[in-house]
Amino acid sequence: DTEVTQTPKHLVMGMTNKKSLKCEQHMGHRAMYWYKQKAKKPPELMFVYSYEKLSINESVPSRFSPECPNSSLLNLHLHALQPEDSALYLCASSLHAAGRGNTGELFFGEGSRLTVL
Amino acid sequence: GENVEQHPSTLSVQEGDSAVIKCTYSDSASNYFPWYKQELGKRPQLIIDIRSNVGEKKDQRIAVTLNKTAKHFSLHITETQPEDSAVYFCAASKGAGNQFYFGTGTSLTVIP
């Protein structure tokens, strides 16, 4: 299995809703990432988990709450979002975590397209 | 932090011609430079990468060159085909589990 699987593919939510995005990989990768991508823009890093611990938080607002229940799963909990949070949310994984080996390929999921009304 | 600049932002070439996309980076500690291709509505996918101990790498029609002294790296696509049309992102990273700094992207159109 060489895939990163994200669900749901599409999500529409109101500003008062609580929802979650899910990401799963079974490649034994030890680092997992959340990126946000607006149309025609590069992916912007939100969070990095290394060995299931949050290692990087790029000053993301608290209405986004990441969770890594185990080495294969990564969640992004959403609450009280704003319309400007509408974007494609990409999960990615890499074999090694920080300081544990050469940088390798980032494997991206297909993304969850979020619309906030 | 790292700053990655990418040029051009759009590029149109005739089928069969070559395409070159250039990136510069600012942090000399960056040691890994991947190139990602993203088709419309799809995920970014790695097409080629290069590490700082290598100057050039080639994979069929795609090649990447790295000049560590000048802090720039380039993507070369030869014999372009319509299916090469996509947005290409360069990136720089200092190590596994760290930030990947992406360039602003180049929208490549190959005209049949």
Short mmCIF file of C-alpha atoms in Angstrom, two decimals:
data_model
loop_
_atom_site.label_atom_id
_atom_site.label_comp_id
_atom_site.label_asym_id
_atom_site.label_seq_id
_atom_site.Cartn_x
_atom_site.Cartn_y
_atom_site.Cartn_z
CA ASP A 1 0.00 0.00 0.00
CA THR A 2 1.69 3.20 -1.16
CA GLU A 3 -1.15 5.59 -0.59
CA VAL A 4 -2.25 8.28 1.76
CA THR A 5 -6.03 8.15 2.08
CA GLN A 6 -8.07 11.17 3.08
CA THR A 7 -11.74 11.42 3.98
CA PRO A 8 -14.03 13.06 3.22
CA LYS A 9 -13.14 14.22 -0.29
CA HIS A 10 -15.54 17.14 -0.03
CA LEU A 11 -16.95 18.88 3.02
CA VAL A 12 -19.34 21.80 3.33
CA MET A 13 -19.82 23.27 6.78
CA GLY A 14 -21.28 26.29 8.48
CA MET A 15 -19.27 28.54 10.73
CA THR A 16 -20.78 27.02 13.86
CA ASN A 17 -20.26 23.37 12.86
CA LYS A 18 -17.69 20.94 14.21
CA LYS A 19 -16.24 18.50 11.74
CA SER A 20 -13.10 16.41 11.30
CA LEU A 21 -10.83 15.51 8.43
CA LYS A 22 -9.18 12.12 8.51
CA CYS A 23 -5.95 10.82 7.01
CA GLU A 24 -4.54 7.32 6.99
CA GLN A 25 -1.33 5.70 5.73
CA HIS A 26 -0.05 2.16 6.11
CA MET A 27 3.44 2.66 4.73
CA GLY A 28 5.11 2.75 8.14
CA HIS A 29 5.91 6.44 7.71
CA ARG A 30 6.91 8.20 10.90
CA ALA A 31 6.15 11.81 9.95
CA MET A 32 2.74 13.09 8.95
CA TYR A 33 1.76 16.57 7.81
CA TRP A 34 -1.25 18.78 7.25
CA TYR A 35 -1.06 21.32 4.45
CA LYS A 36 -3.58 23.93 3.32
CA GLN A 37 -3.74 24.82 -0.36
CA LYS A 38 -5.67 27.67 -1.92
CA ALA A 39 -6.40 27.71 -5.64
CA LYS A 40 -3.31 28.30 -7.79
CA LYS A 41 -1.11 28.59 -4.69
CA PRO A 42 1.52 26.27 -3.23
CA PRO A 43 0.73 24.05 -0.26
CA GLU A 44 1.21 25.85 3.07
CA LEU A 45 2.37 23.80 6.02
CA MET A 46 0.06 23.74 9.04
CA PHE A 47 1.32 20.93 11.29
CA VAL A 48 3.96 18.21 11.40
CA TYR A 49 3.81 15.11 13.58
CA SER A 50 6.98 13.12 14.15
CA TYR A 51 6.59 9.79 15.91
CA GLU A 52 3.03 10.74 16.79
CA LYS A 53 4.11 13.91 18.56
CA LEU A 54 3.38 17.39 17.30
CA SER A 55 6.74 18.78 16.22
CA ILE A 56 5.76 21.82 14.13
CA ASN A 57 2.77 24.14 14.42
CA GLU A 58 3.02 26.95 11.90
CA SER A 59 1.07 29.41 14.08
CA VAL A 60 -2.21 27.91 12.99
CA PRO A 61 -5.38 29.36 14.61
CA SER A 62 -6.84 27.24 17.40
CA ARG A 63 -10.01 26.60 15.39
CA PHE A 64 -7.85 23.94 13.70
CA SER A 65 -6.91 21.15 16.11
CA PRO A 66 -4.72 18.27 14.95
CA GLU A 67 -4.64 14.84 16.50
CA CYS A 68 -2.46 11.80 15.86
CA PRO A 69 -4.12 8.79 17.56
CA ASN A 70 -1.49 6.37 16.27
CA SER A 71 1.29 6.10 13.74
CA SER A 72 -1.11 5.46 10.85
CA LEU A 73 -3.79 8.05 11.53
CA LEU A 74 -3.91 11.83 11.50
CA ASN A 75 -7.01 13.90 12.15
CA LEU A 76 -7.76 17.59 11.79
CA HIS A 77 -10.63 18.79 13.95
CA LEU A 78 -12.43 21.88 12.70
CA HIS A 79 -14.54 24.23 14.78
CA ALA A 80 -15.89 27.75 14.26
CA LEU A 81 -14.20 28.12 10.89
CA GLN A 82 -14.37 31.22 8.74
CA PRO A 83 -15.22 31.41 5.02
CA GLU A 84 -11.57 32.24 4.29
CA ASP A 85 -10.65 28.81 5.63
CA SER A 86 -12.22 27.29 2.53
CA ALA A 87 -9.40 25.44 0.75
CA LEU A 88 -8.00 22.05 -0.18
CA TYR A 89 -6.54 20.36 2.90
CA LEU A 90 -3.77 17.97 2.04
CA CYS A 91 -2.37 15.30 4.30
CA ALA A 92 1.11 13.98 3.59
CA SER A 93 3.54 11.51 5.09
CA SER A 94 7.26 10.80 4.86
CA LEU A 95 9.25 7.76 5.87
CA HIS A 96 11.52 9.47 8.34
CA ALA A 97 10.81 11.89 11.15
CA ALA A 98 12.98 14.82 12.09
CA GLY A 99 16.61 13.97 12.75
CA ARG A 100 16.15 10.29 11.95
CA GLY A 101 17.32 10.06 8.37
CA ASN A 102 17.63 11.71 5.05
CA THR A 103 14.70 13.68 3.83
CA GLY A 104 12.59 11.64 1.50
CA GLU A 105 9.55 11.97 -0.62
CA LEU A 106 6.42 13.56 0.72
CA PHE A 107 3.49 11.35 -0.20
CA PHE A 108 0.34 13.42 -0.51
CA GLY A 109 -3.25 12.32 -0.18
CA GLU A 110 -5.85 13.49 -2.69
CA GLY A 111 -7.03 16.11 -0.24
CA SER A 112 -10.27 17.17 1.38
CA ARG A 113 -11.91 20.12 -0.29
CA LEU A 114 -13.49 22.23 2.41
CA THR A 115 -16.10 24.92 1.87
CA VAL A 116 -17.12 27.08 4.81
CA LEU A 117 -20.41 28.92 4.37
CA GLY B 1 13.49 30.89 7.54
CA GLU B 2 13.82 29.57 4.03
CA ASN B 3 12.55 31.57 1.03
CA VAL B 4 12.02 29.73 -2.25
CA GLU B 5 11.39 31.74 -5.40
CA GLN B 6 10.21 30.13 -8.62
CA HIS B 7 10.11 31.42 -12.18
CA PRO B 8 8.32 31.70 -14.49
CA SER B 9 4.82 31.61 -13.05
CA THR B 10 3.38 30.53 -16.42
CA LEU B 11 5.05 28.81 -19.34
CA SER B 12 3.67 27.79 -22.71
CA VAL B 13 5.66 25.60 -25.08
CA GLN B 14 4.98 23.77 -28.30
CA GLU B 15 4.81 20.01 -28.09
CA GLY B 16 8.28 18.57 -28.54
CA ASP B 17 10.07 21.66 -27.27
CA SER B 18 11.92 21.86 -23.95
CA ALA B 19 10.71 23.57 -20.79
CA VAL B 20 12.89 24.97 -18.03
CA ILE B 21 11.70 26.10 -14.61
CA LYS B 22 14.06 27.77 -12.16
CA CYS B 23 14.06 28.09 -8.39
CA THR B 24 16.28 29.85 -5.91
CA TYR B 25 16.53 29.28 -2.18
CA SER B 26 18.00 31.29 0.64
CA ASP B 27 18.98 28.87 3.42
CA SER B 28 22.31 27.13 2.80
CA ALA B 29 21.25 24.42 5.30
CA SER B 30 18.59 23.14 2.90
CA ASN B 31 19.74 19.81 1.55
CA TYR B 32 16.82 18.25 -0.31
CA PHE B 33 15.12 19.70 -3.37
CA PRO B 34 12.08 17.90 -4.79
CA TRP B 35 9.89 18.84 -7.72
CA TYR B 36 6.18 18.13 -7.60
CA LYS B 37 3.68 18.02 -10.45
CA GLN B 38 0.06 18.84 -9.67
CA GLU B 39 -2.62 18.29 -12.27
CA LEU B 40 -5.91 20.12 -11.90
CA GLY B 41 -7.90 18.71 -8.99
CA LYS B 42 -5.21 16.15 -8.16
CA ARG B 43 -2.62 15.69 -5.46
CA PRO B 44 0.96 16.93 -5.86
CA GLN B 45 3.16 14.05 -6.99
CA LEU B 46 6.92 13.85 -6.85
CA ILE B 47 8.51 13.72 -10.29
CA ILE B 48 12.18 14.08 -9.43
CA ASP B 49 14.34 15.14 -6.50
CA ILE B 50 17.96 15.96 -5.81
CA ARG B 51 20.08 16.08 -2.69
CA SER B 52 22.73 18.64 -1.93
CA ASN B 53 25.62 16.24 -2.56
CA VAL B 54 24.61 15.80 -6.22
CA GLY B 55 24.79 18.35 -9.03
CA GLU B 56 22.51 16.77 -11.59
CA LYS B 57 19.99 13.97 -11.84
CA LYS B 58 18.10 12.67 -14.84
CA ASP B 59 15.07 10.44 -15.28
CA GLN B 60 14.08 9.91 -18.91
CA ARG B 61 12.78 13.27 -20.19
CA ILE B 62 13.15 15.03 -16.85
CA ALA B 63 16.34 16.38 -15.32
CA VAL B 64 17.16 18.56 -12.34
CA THR B 65 20.34 20.54 -11.79
CA LEU B 66 21.53 22.04 -8.52
CA ASN B 67 24.07 24.82 -7.99
CA LYS B 68 24.71 24.94 -4.23
CA THR B 69 27.04 27.92 -4.45
CA ALA B 70 24.48 30.05 -6.23
CA LYS B 71 21.58 28.43 -4.32
CA HIS B 72 19.52 27.65 -7.35
CA PHE B 73 18.08 24.55 -8.94
CA SER B 74 16.25 23.97 -12.19
CA LEU B 75 13.84 21.50 -13.74
CA HIS B 76 14.34 20.58 -17.38
CA ILE B 77 11.69 18.74 -19.37
CA THR B 78 12.65 17.69 -22.89
CA GLU B 79 10.39 16.56 -25.74
CA THR B 80 7.35 17.95 -23.95
CA GLN B 81 4.00 16.25 -24.40
CA PRO B 82 0.46 17.55 -23.75
CA GLU B 83 0.24 15.34 -20.65
CA ASP B 84 3.09 17.36 -19.15
CA SER B 85 0.64 20.26 -18.79
CA ALA B 86 0.23 20.89 -15.06
CA VAL B 87 1.43 23.12 -12.23
CA TYR B 88 4.96 22.37 -11.10
CA PHE B 89 6.22 23.23 -7.62
CA CYS B 90 9.80 23.22 -6.47
CA ALA B 91 10.57 22.82 -2.79
CA ALA B 92 13.48 22.94 -0.37
CA SER B 93 13.86 21.12 2.92
CA LYS B 94 16.44 20.75 5.66
CA GLY B 95 15.56 17.24 6.70
CA ALA B 96 12.91 14.63 7.33
CA GLY B 97 9.96 15.77 9.36
CA ASN B 98 10.82 19.36 8.75
CA GLN B 99 9.20 22.13 6.81
CA PHE B 100 9.11 21.73 3.05
CA TYR B 101 9.23 25.25 1.63
CA PHE B 102 7.40 25.35 -1.68
CA GLY B 103 7.95 27.74 -4.56
CA THR B 104 4.97 29.66 -5.91
CA GLY B 105 4.41 27.25 -8.78
CA THR B 106 4.71 27.28 -12.57
CA SER B 107 1.68 26.58 -14.72
CA LEU B 108 3.03 24.73 -17.76
CA THR B 109 0.92 24.41 -20.90
CA VAL B 110 2.13 22.20 -23.72
CA ILE B 111 0.41 23.15 -26.96
CA PRO B 112 -0.21 20.21 -29.33
#
